[in-house]
Amino acid sequence: MTERYLGVLGMAEALGVTRHAVHKWRTRHPSGSEHPFPEPDVEVDGAPGWRADRVEEIVRWRESLPGRGAGGGRPTAARQEYLKAAMARGLDREEALRALATFQAEFPEMSEPELCAWLVEKFRR
């Protein structure tokens, strides 16, 4: 039986991005970096391939990417709401971001927007 893998194009289509985005992520986030792109399961003639069941893992990786640009980029709406709620509870920005990172590590199955919404709800109680 032939095993099927997603190449860069297949992974890009599964993620709803261009293949250029996948190439860029692999280049900017190599093995050994602070936030490495998930390693492929196979390589054939230098072309990477991932099992289809790893799409969710790569979605979580992408959702946990640090902000874009020199200043870290603009936070998502969910993160902005979380930061506002955290600061209202007396945390400074760095404390709030460290807490968010801790929760992301503790609950990897939750996307950042889900986690932020959950935390904001907890702050409201």
mmCIF file of N, CA and C in Angstrom:
data_model
loop_
_atom_site.group_PDB
_atom_site.id
_atom_site.type_symbol
_atom_site.label_atom_id
_atom_site.label_comp_id
_atom_site.label_asym_id
_atom_site.label_seq_id
_atom_site.Cartn_x
_atom_site.Cartn_y
_atom_site.Cartn_z
ATOM 1 N N MET A 1 0.839 -1.186 0.000
ATOM 2 C CA MET A 1 0.000 0.000 0.000
ATOM 3 C C MET A 1 0.884 1.250 0.000
ATOM 4 N N THR A 2 0.540 2.198 -0.806
ATOM 5 C CA THR A 2 1.307 3.422 -0.929
ATOM 6 C C THR A 2 0.922 4.402 0.165
ATOM 7 N N GLU A 3 1.915 4.945 0.839
ATOM 8 C CA GLU A 3 1.657 5.975 1.841
ATOM 9 C C GLU A 3 1.601 7.320 1.145
ATOM 10 N N ARG A 4 0.702 8.169 1.585
ATOM 11 C CA ARG A 4 0.533 9.495 0.987
ATOM 12 C C ARG A 4 0.970 10.563 1.984
ATOM 13 N N TYR A 5 1.663 11.563 1.481
ATOM 14 C CA TYR A 5 2.146 12.670 2.285
ATOM 15 C C TYR A 5 1.755 13.976 1.612
ATOM 16 N N LEU A 6 1.689 15.031 2.396
ATOM 17 C CA LEU A 6 1.450 16.364 1.855
ATOM 18 C C LEU A 6 2.802 17.021 1.622
ATOM 19 N N GLY A 7 3.024 17.468 0.402
ATOM 20 C CA GLY A 7 4.214 18.245 0.118
ATOM 21 C C GLY A 7 3.964 19.687 0.513
ATOM 22 N N VAL A 8 4.838 20.568 0.121
ATOM 23 C CA VAL A 8 4.692 21.987 0.456
ATOM 24 C C VAL A 8 3.377 22.528 -0.100
ATOM 25 N N LEU A 9 3.052 22.202 -1.349
ATOM 26 C CA LEU A 9 1.804 22.684 -1.947
ATOM 27 C C LEU A 9 0.587 22.115 -1.228
ATOM 28 N N GLY A 10 0.593 20.819 -0.945
ATOM 29 C CA GLY A 10 -0.522 20.201 -0.237
ATOM 30 C C GLY A 10 -0.700 20.768 1.158
ATOM 31 N N MET A 11 0.397 20.999 1.856
ATOM 32 C CA MET A 11 0.322 21.581 3.191
ATOM 33 C C MET A 11 -0.213 23.010 3.100
ATOM 34 N N ALA A 12 0.259 23.748 2.116
ATOM 35 C CA ALA A 12 -0.212 25.127 1.934
ATOM 36 C C ALA A 12 -1.726 25.148 1.692
ATOM 37 N N GLU A 13 -2.203 24.259 0.841
ATOM 38 C CA GLU A 13 -3.646 24.201 0.567
ATOM 39 C C GLU A 13 -4.426 23.827 1.824
ATOM 40 N N ALA A 14 -3.911 22.892 2.602
ATOM 41 C CA ALA A 14 -4.580 22.479 3.841
ATOM 42 C C ALA A 14 -4.637 23.620 4.851
ATOM 43 N N LEU A 15 -3.630 24.483 4.841
ATOM 44 C CA LEU A 15 -3.562 25.602 5.783
ATOM 45 C C LEU A 15 -4.239 26.864 5.248
ATOM 46 N N GLY A 16 -4.577 26.853 3.954
ATOM 47 C CA GLY A 16 -5.199 28.034 3.352
ATOM 48 C C GLY A 16 -4.221 29.160 3.088
ATOM 49 N N VAL A 17 -2.968 28.804 2.800
ATOM 50 C CA VAL A 17 -1.935 29.800 2.501
ATOM 51 C C VAL A 17 -1.259 29.420 1.180
ATOM 52 N N THR A 18 -0.327 30.232 0.738
ATOM 53 C CA THR A 18 0.419 29.915 -0.473
ATOM 54 C C THR A 18 1.584 28.994 -0.141
ATOM 55 N N ARG A 19 2.089 28.329 -1.152
ATOM 56 C CA ARG A 19 3.259 27.470 -0.908
ATOM 57 C C ARG A 19 4.459 28.323 -0.527
ATOM 58 N N HIS A 20 4.475 29.572 -1.012
ATOM 59 C CA HIS A 20 5.545 30.494 -0.641
ATOM 60 C C HIS A 20 5.567 30.709 0.879
ATOM 61 N N ALA A 21 4.380 30.795 1.498
ATOM 62 C CA ALA A 21 4.314 30.987 2.955
ATOM 63 C C ALA A 21 4.955 29.803 3.676
ATOM 64 N N VAL A 22 4.671 28.588 3.219
ATOM 65 C CA VAL A 22 5.253 27.399 3.854
ATOM 66 C C VAL A 22 6.766 27.407 3.684
ATOM 67 N N HIS A 23 7.255 27.726 2.475
ATOM 68 C CA HIS A 23 8.706 27.815 2.252
ATOM 69 C C HIS A 23 9.331 28.872 3.170
ATOM 70 N N LYS A 24 8.659 30.014 3.280
ATOM 71 C CA LYS A 24 9.172 31.113 4.111
ATOM 72 C C LYS A 24 9.247 30.682 5.576
ATOM 73 N N TRP A 25 8.203 30.016 6.071
ATOM 74 C CA TRP A 25 8.217 29.562 7.460
ATOM 75 C C TRP A 25 9.361 28.595 7.701
ATOM 76 N N ARG A 26 9.577 27.676 6.776
ATOM 77 C CA ARG A 26 10.653 26.696 6.946
ATOM 78 C C ARG A 26 12.020 27.383 6.963
ATOM 79 N N THR A 27 12.171 28.415 6.146
ATOM 80 C CA THR A 27 13.434 29.146 6.077
ATOM 81 C C THR A 27 13.648 30.009 7.320
ATOM 82 N N ARG A 28 12.608 30.710 7.735
ATOM 83 C CA ARG A 28 12.728 31.626 8.873
ATOM 84 C C ARG A 28 12.722 30.923 10.230
ATOM 85 N N HIS A 29 12.213 29.701 10.265
ATOM 86 C CA HIS A 29 12.086 28.975 11.529
ATOM 87 C C HIS A 29 12.675 27.571 11.386
ATOM 88 N N PRO A 30 13.998 27.483 11.161
ATOM 89 C CA PRO A 30 14.638 26.170 10.967
ATOM 90 C C PRO A 30 14.776 25.398 12.280
ATOM 91 N N SER A 31 15.151 24.133 12.169
ATOM 92 C CA SER A 31 15.427 23.313 13.360
ATOM 93 C C SER A 31 16.450 24.031 14.222
ATOM 94 N N GLY A 32 16.280 23.976 15.495
ATOM 95 C CA GLY A 32 17.219 24.618 16.408
ATOM 96 C C GLY A 32 16.884 26.065 16.699
ATOM 97 N N SER A 33 15.933 26.653 15.965
ATOM 98 C CA SER A 33 15.546 28.038 16.248
ATOM 99 C C SER A 33 14.588 28.055 17.431
ATOM 100 N N GLU A 34 14.235 29.232 17.878
ATOM 101 C CA GLU A 34 13.371 29.375 19.040
ATOM 102 C C GLU A 34 11.968 28.814 18.794
ATOM 103 N N HIS A 35 11.500 28.878 17.558
ATOM 104 C CA HIS A 35 10.140 28.411 17.219
ATOM 105 C C HIS A 35 10.220 27.623 15.902
ATOM 106 N N PRO A 36 10.865 26.442 15.915
ATOM 107 C CA PRO A 36 11.112 25.720 14.659
ATOM 108 C C PRO A 36 9.834 25.194 14.007
ATOM 109 N N PHE A 37 9.797 25.293 12.685
ATOM 110 C CA PHE A 37 8.694 24.724 11.913
ATOM 111 C C PHE A 37 8.748 23.203 12.077
ATOM 112 N N PRO A 38 7.598 22.535 12.220
ATOM 113 C CA PRO A 38 7.613 21.082 12.396
ATOM 114 C C PRO A 38 8.366 20.362 11.268
ATOM 115 N N GLU A 39 9.249 19.464 11.672
ATOM 116 C CA GLU A 39 10.062 18.715 10.711
ATOM 117 C C GLU A 39 9.172 17.824 9.844
ATOM 118 N N PRO A 40 9.536 17.661 8.559
ATOM 119 C CA PRO A 40 8.769 16.753 7.706
ATOM 120 C C PRO A 40 8.954 15.305 8.154
ATOM 121 N N ASP A 41 8.001 14.470 7.774
ATOM 122 C CA ASP A 41 8.076 13.047 8.093
ATOM 123 C C ASP A 41 8.968 12.308 7.105
ATOM 124 N N VAL A 42 9.041 12.818 5.883
ATOM 125 C CA VAL A 42 9.882 12.208 4.849
ATOM 126 C C VAL A 42 10.490 13.316 3.993
ATOM 127 N N GLU A 43 11.537 12.960 3.296
ATOM 128 C CA GLU A 43 12.107 13.820 2.262
ATOM 129 C C GLU A 43 12.432 12.937 1.080
ATOM 130 N N VAL A 44 11.985 13.363 -0.090
ATOM 131 C CA VAL A 44 12.263 12.632 -1.322
ATOM 132 C C VAL A 44 12.952 13.602 -2.271
ATOM 133 N N ASP A 45 14.168 13.299 -2.625
ATOM 134 C CA ASP A 45 14.960 14.169 -3.495
ATOM 135 C C ASP A 45 14.952 15.617 -3.011
ATOM 136 N N GLY A 46 15.040 15.794 -1.699
ATOM 137 C CA GLY A 46 15.096 17.137 -1.110
ATOM 138 C C GLY A 46 13.743 17.788 -0.899
ATOM 139 N N ALA A 47 12.660 17.137 -1.335
ATOM 140 C CA ALA A 47 11.322 17.703 -1.160
ATOM 141 C C ALA A 47 10.701 17.138 0.118
ATOM 142 N N PRO A 48 10.216 18.011 1.018
ATOM 143 C CA PRO A 48 9.652 17.544 2.281
ATOM 144 C C PRO A 48 8.238 16.999 2.114
ATOM 145 N N GLY A 49 7.856 16.116 3.038
ATOM 146 C CA GLY A 49 6.496 15.589 3.060
ATOM 147 C C GLY A 49 6.047 15.358 4.488
ATOM 148 N N TRP A 50 4.798 15.723 4.766
ATOM 149 C CA TRP A 50 4.217 15.561 6.095
ATOM 150 C C TRP A 50 2.995 14.659 6.010
ATOM 151 N N ARG A 51 2.772 13.851 7.032
ATOM 152 C CA ARG A 51 1.552 13.053 7.099
ATOM 153 C C ARG A 51 0.368 14.008 7.231
ATOM 154 N N ALA A 52 -0.744 13.647 6.625
ATOM 155 C CA ALA A 52 -1.934 14.505 6.655
ATOM 156 C C ALA A 52 -2.441 14.727 8.073
ATOM 157 N N ASP A 53 -2.209 13.764 8.959
ATOM 158 C CA ASP A 53 -2.695 13.921 10.330
ATOM 159 C C ASP A 53 -1.894 14.947 11.132
ATOM 160 N N ARG A 54 -0.890 15.552 10.525
ATOM 161 C CA ARG A 54 -0.085 16.569 11.227
ATOM 162 C C ARG A 54 -0.523 17.993 10.913
ATOM 163 N N VAL A 55 -1.565 18.149 10.096
ATOM 164 C CA VAL A 55 -2.027 19.492 9.740
ATOM 165 C C VAL A 55 -2.387 20.283 10.995
ATOM 166 N N GLU A 56 -3.111 19.671 11.939
ATOM 167 C CA GLU A 56 -3.497 20.383 13.162
ATOM 168 C C GLU A 56 -2.277 20.825 13.975
ATOM 169 N N GLU A 57 -1.253 19.995 14.018
ATOM 170 C CA GLU A 57 -0.020 20.365 14.717
ATOM 171 C C GLU A 57 0.583 21.624 14.095
ATOM 172 N N ILE A 58 0.558 21.678 12.770
ATOM 173 C CA ILE A 58 1.144 22.827 12.079
ATOM 174 C C ILE A 58 0.249 24.048 12.226
ATOM 175 N N VAL A 59 -1.062 23.853 12.294
ATOM 176 C CA VAL A 59 -1.977 24.968 12.566
ATOM 177 C C VAL A 59 -1.645 25.565 13.938
ATOM 178 N N ARG A 60 -1.472 24.703 14.952
ATOM 179 C CA ARG A 60 -1.121 25.203 16.294
ATOM 180 C C ARG A 60 0.223 25.925 16.272
ATOM 181 N N TRP A 61 1.188 25.383 15.497
ATOM 182 C CA TRP A 61 2.493 26.040 15.381
ATOM 183 C C TRP A 61 2.302 27.449 14.825
ATOM 184 N N ARG A 62 1.525 27.546 13.751
ATOM 185 C CA ARG A 62 1.317 28.853 13.098
ATOM 186 C C ARG A 62 0.610 29.814 14.037
ATOM 187 N N GLU A 63 -0.384 29.342 14.776
ATOM 188 C CA GLU A 63 -1.119 30.215 15.698
ATOM 189 C C GLU A 63 -0.254 30.728 16.836
ATOM 190 N N SER A 64 0.820 30.027 17.133
ATOM 191 C CA SER A 64 1.689 30.454 18.226
ATOM 192 C C SER A 64 2.906 31.241 17.744
ATOM 193 N N LEU A 65 2.916 31.597 16.451
ATOM 194 C CA LEU A 65 4.024 32.402 15.935
ATOM 195 C C LEU A 65 4.091 33.738 16.658
ATOM 196 N N PRO A 66 5.290 34.214 16.927
ATOM 197 C CA PRO A 66 5.409 35.555 17.510
ATOM 198 C C PRO A 66 4.923 36.598 16.506
ATOM 199 N N GLY A 67 4.656 37.818 16.982
ATOM 200 C CA GLY A 67 4.163 38.882 16.116
ATOM 201 C C GLY A 67 5.096 39.177 14.963
ATOM 202 N N ARG A 68 4.561 39.851 13.971
ATOM 203 C CA ARG A 68 5.339 40.156 12.776
ATOM 204 C C ARG A 68 5.967 41.539 12.872
ATOM 205 N N GLY A 69 7.002 41.777 12.115
ATOM 206 C CA GLY A 69 7.608 43.089 12.012
ATOM 207 C C GLY A 69 8.576 43.400 13.129
ATOM 208 N N ALA A 70 9.250 44.543 12.991
ATOM 209 C CA ALA A 70 10.296 44.928 13.933
ATOM 210 C C ALA A 70 9.771 45.106 15.346
ATOM 211 N N GLY A 71 8.542 45.604 15.475
ATOM 212 C CA GLY A 71 7.988 45.846 16.800
ATOM 213 C C GLY A 71 7.199 44.676 17.346
ATOM 214 N N GLY A 72 7.280 43.539 16.697
ATOM 215 C CA GLY A 72 6.508 42.390 17.142
ATOM 216 C C GLY A 72 5.132 42.329 16.517
ATOM 217 N N GLY A 73 4.778 43.327 15.694
ATOM 218 C CA GLY A 73 3.491 43.305 15.020
ATOM 219 C C GLY A 73 2.352 43.680 15.938
ATOM 220 N N ARG A 74 1.213 43.888 15.338
ATOM 221 C CA ARG A 74 0.012 44.222 16.099
ATOM 222 C C ARG A 74 -0.604 42.937 16.618
ATOM 223 N N PRO A 75 -0.942 42.894 17.891
ATOM 224 C CA PRO A 75 -1.554 41.678 18.436
ATOM 225 C C PRO A 75 -2.913 41.418 17.795
ATOM 226 N N THR A 76 -3.322 40.162 17.760
ATOM 227 C CA THR A 76 -4.641 39.822 17.245
ATOM 228 C C THR A 76 -5.691 40.462 18.136
ATOM 229 N N ALA A 77 -6.924 40.524 17.649
ATOM 230 C CA ALA A 77 -8.012 41.104 18.443
ATOM 231 C C ALA A 77 -8.185 40.334 19.751
ATOM 232 N N ALA A 78 -8.074 39.010 19.676
ATOM 233 C CA ALA A 78 -8.229 38.189 20.882
ATOM 234 C C ALA A 78 -7.125 38.505 21.894
ATOM 235 N N ARG A 79 -5.888 38.644 21.406
ATOM 236 C CA ARG A 79 -4.781 38.945 22.312
ATOM 237 C C ARG A 79 -4.930 40.347 22.884
ATOM 238 N N GLN A 80 -5.394 41.312 22.074
ATOM 239 C CA GLN A 80 -5.604 42.671 22.567
ATOM 240 C C GLN A 80 -6.636 42.684 23.692
ATOM 241 N N GLU A 81 -7.721 41.943 23.499
ATOM 242 C CA GLU A 81 -8.760 41.888 24.529
ATOM 243 C C GLU A 81 -8.214 41.236 25.802
ATOM 244 N N TYR A 82 -7.441 40.162 25.621
ATOM 245 C CA TYR A 82 -6.832 39.490 26.774
ATOM 246 C C TYR A 82 -5.900 40.450 27.517
ATOM 247 N N LEU A 83 -5.031 41.146 26.784
ATOM 248 C CA LEU A 83 -4.083 42.064 27.426
ATOM 249 C C LEU A 83 -4.812 43.172 28.180
ATOM 250 N N LYS A 84 -5.870 43.683 27.580
ATOM 251 C CA LYS A 84 -6.658 44.734 28.241
ATOM 252 C C LYS A 84 -7.251 44.204 29.551
ATOM 253 N N ALA A 85 -7.830 42.999 29.505
ATOM 254 C CA ALA A 85 -8.418 42.405 30.709
ATOM 255 C C ALA A 85 -7.350 42.094 31.757
ATOM 256 N N ALA A 86 -6.198 41.601 31.308
ATOM 257 C CA ALA A 86 -5.114 41.274 32.240
ATOM 258 C C ALA A 86 -4.587 42.529 32.925
ATOM 259 N N MET A 87 -4.437 43.610 32.170
ATOM 260 C CA MET A 87 -3.939 44.857 32.751
ATOM 261 C C MET A 87 -4.956 45.441 33.716
ATOM 262 N N ALA A 88 -6.249 45.257 33.426
ATOM 263 C CA ALA A 88 -7.293 45.721 34.345
ATOM 264 C C ALA A 88 -7.231 44.952 35.671
ATOM 265 N N ARG A 89 -6.687 43.731 35.624
ATOM 266 C CA ARG A 89 -6.534 42.921 36.838
ATOM 267 C C ARG A 89 -5.198 43.159 37.539
ATOM 268 N N GLY A 90 -4.388 44.099 36.997
ATOM 269 C CA GLY A 90 -3.154 44.474 37.669
ATOM 270 C C GLY A 90 -1.878 43.864 37.107
ATOM 271 N N LEU A 91 -1.979 43.070 36.050
ATOM 272 C CA LEU A 91 -0.764 42.524 35.438
ATOM 273 C C LEU A 91 -0.193 43.538 34.453
ATOM 274 N N ASP A 92 1.135 43.634 34.379
ATOM 275 C CA ASP A 92 1.706 44.452 33.308
ATOM 276 C C ASP A 92 1.784 43.582 32.045
ATOM 277 N N ARG A 93 2.133 44.204 30.934
ATOM 278 C CA ARG A 93 2.120 43.508 29.638
ATOM 279 C C ARG A 93 3.014 42.263 29.652
ATOM 280 N N GLU A 94 4.227 42.389 30.184
ATOM 281 C CA GLU A 94 5.161 41.260 30.197
ATOM 282 C C GLU A 94 4.633 40.108 31.051
ATOM 283 N N GLU A 95 4.062 40.436 32.203
ATOM 284 C CA GLU A 95 3.480 39.394 33.059
ATOM 285 C C GLU A 95 2.326 38.688 32.353
ATOM 286 N N ALA A 96 1.498 39.484 31.690
ATOM 287 C CA ALA A 96 0.346 38.916 30.976
ATOM 288 C C ALA A 96 0.805 38.001 29.848
ATOM 289 N N LEU A 97 1.841 38.422 29.118
ATOM 290 C CA LEU A 97 2.341 37.588 28.013
ATOM 291 C C LEU A 97 3.002 36.315 28.527
ATOM 292 N N ARG A 98 3.717 36.405 29.647
ATOM 293 C CA ARG A 98 4.309 35.199 30.242
ATOM 294 C C ARG A 98 3.218 34.235 30.701
ATOM 295 N N ALA A 99 2.162 34.779 31.280
ATOM 296 C CA ALA A 99 1.049 33.934 31.720
ATOM 297 C C ALA A 99 0.391 33.268 30.519
ATOM 298 N N LEU A 100 0.189 34.011 29.454
ATOM 299 C CA LEU A 100 -0.413 33.446 28.244
ATOM 300 C C LEU A 100 0.458 32.325 27.680
ATOM 301 N N ALA A 101 1.760 32.537 27.635
ATOM 302 C CA ALA A 101 2.682 31.510 27.136
ATOM 303 C C ALA A 101 2.621 30.254 28.008
ATOM 304 N N THR A 102 2.504 30.445 29.313
ATOM 305 C CA THR A 102 2.400 29.302 30.229
ATOM 306 C C THR A 102 1.128 28.510 29.948
ATOM 307 N N PHE A 103 0.016 29.218 29.772
ATOM 308 C CA PHE A 103 -1.242 28.540 29.475
ATOM 309 C C PHE A 103 -1.192 27.861 28.106
ATOM 310 N N GLN A 104 -0.525 28.482 27.132
ATOM 311 C CA GLN A 104 -0.402 27.857 25.811
ATOM 312 C C GLN A 104 0.368 26.545 25.906
ATOM 313 N N ALA A 105 1.386 26.514 26.727
ATOM 314 C CA ALA A 105 2.159 25.281 26.910
ATOM 315 C C ALA A 105 1.330 24.234 27.646
ATOM 316 N N GLU A 106 0.520 24.682 28.588
ATOM 317 C CA GLU A 106 -0.303 23.767 29.387
ATOM 318 C C GLU A 106 -1.491 23.210 28.594
ATOM 319 N N PHE A 107 -2.019 24.003 27.670
ATOM 320 C CA PHE A 107 -3.194 23.606 26.896
ATOM 321 C C PHE A 107 -2.910 23.720 25.393
ATOM 322 N N PRO A 108 -2.026 22.891 24.842
ATOM 323 C CA PRO A 108 -1.641 23.019 23.439
ATOM 324 C C PRO A 108 -2.786 22.744 22.460
ATOM 325 N N GLU A 109 -3.846 22.097 22.934
ATOM 326 C CA GLU A 109 -4.960 21.800 22.042
ATOM 327 C C GLU A 109 -5.829 23.026 21.763
ATOM 328 N N MET A 110 -5.648 24.088 22.559
ATOM 329 C CA MET A 110 -6.435 25.304 22.376
ATOM 330 C C MET A 110 -5.673 26.292 21.495
ATOM 331 N N SER A 111 -6.385 26.928 20.575
ATOM 332 C CA SER A 111 -5.762 27.972 19.758
ATOM 333 C C SER A 111 -5.593 29.213 20.632
ATOM 334 N N GLU A 112 -4.745 30.131 20.204
ATOM 335 C CA GLU A 112 -4.554 31.344 20.999
ATOM 336 C C GLU A 112 -5.853 32.124 21.164
ATOM 337 N N PRO A 113 -6.658 32.321 20.099
ATOM 338 C CA PRO A 113 -7.920 33.040 20.302
ATOM 339 C C PRO A 113 -8.850 32.344 21.311
ATOM 340 N N GLU A 114 -8.909 31.006 21.275
ATOM 341 C CA GLU A 114 -9.733 30.278 22.242
ATOM 342 C C GLU A 114 -9.205 30.485 23.657
ATOM 343 N N LEU A 115 -7.907 30.400 23.803
ATOM 344 C CA LEU A 115 -7.286 30.559 25.109
ATOM 345 C C LEU A 115 -7.494 31.973 25.645
ATOM 346 N N CYS A 116 -7.318 32.968 24.790
ATOM 347 C CA CYS A 116 -7.523 34.361 25.208
ATOM 348 C C CYS A 116 -8.967 34.580 25.656
ATOM 349 N N ALA A 117 -9.929 34.055 24.890
ATOM 350 C CA ALA A 117 -11.343 34.213 25.246
ATOM 351 C C ALA A 117 -11.637 33.543 26.590
ATOM 352 N N TRP A 118 -11.060 32.361 26.797
ATOM 353 C CA TRP A 118 -11.254 31.641 28.052
ATOM 354 C C TRP A 118 -10.693 32.447 29.229
ATOM 355 N N LEU A 119 -9.489 32.992 29.054
ATOM 356 C CA LEU A 119 -8.866 33.770 30.123
ATOM 357 C C LEU A 119 -9.635 35.057 30.405
ATOM 358 N N VAL A 120 -10.100 35.732 29.359
ATOM 359 C CA VAL A 120 -10.891 36.951 29.552
ATOM 360 C C VAL A 120 -12.143 36.621 30.363
ATOM 361 N N GLU A 121 -12.780 35.501 30.027
ATOM 362 C CA GLU A 121 -13.975 35.076 30.782
ATOM 363 C C GLU A 121 -13.618 34.826 32.235
ATOM 364 N N LYS A 122 -12.475 34.202 32.503
ATOM 365 C CA LYS A 122 -12.029 33.948 33.885
ATOM 366 C C LYS A 122 -11.805 35.268 34.626
ATOM 367 N N PHE A 123 -11.240 36.283 33.930
ATOM 368 C CA PHE A 123 -10.985 37.574 34.564
ATOM 369 C C PHE A 123 -12.284 38.267 34.946
ATOM 370 N N ARG A 124 -13.339 38.014 34.189
ATOM 371 C CA ARG A 124 -14.624 38.688 34.439
ATOM 372 C C ARG A 124 -15.337 38.138 35.668
ATOM 373 N N ARG A 125 -14.961 36.969 36.110
ATOM 374 C CA ARG A 125 -15.646 36.354 37.271
ATOM 375 C C ARG A 125 -15.195 36.955 38.564
#
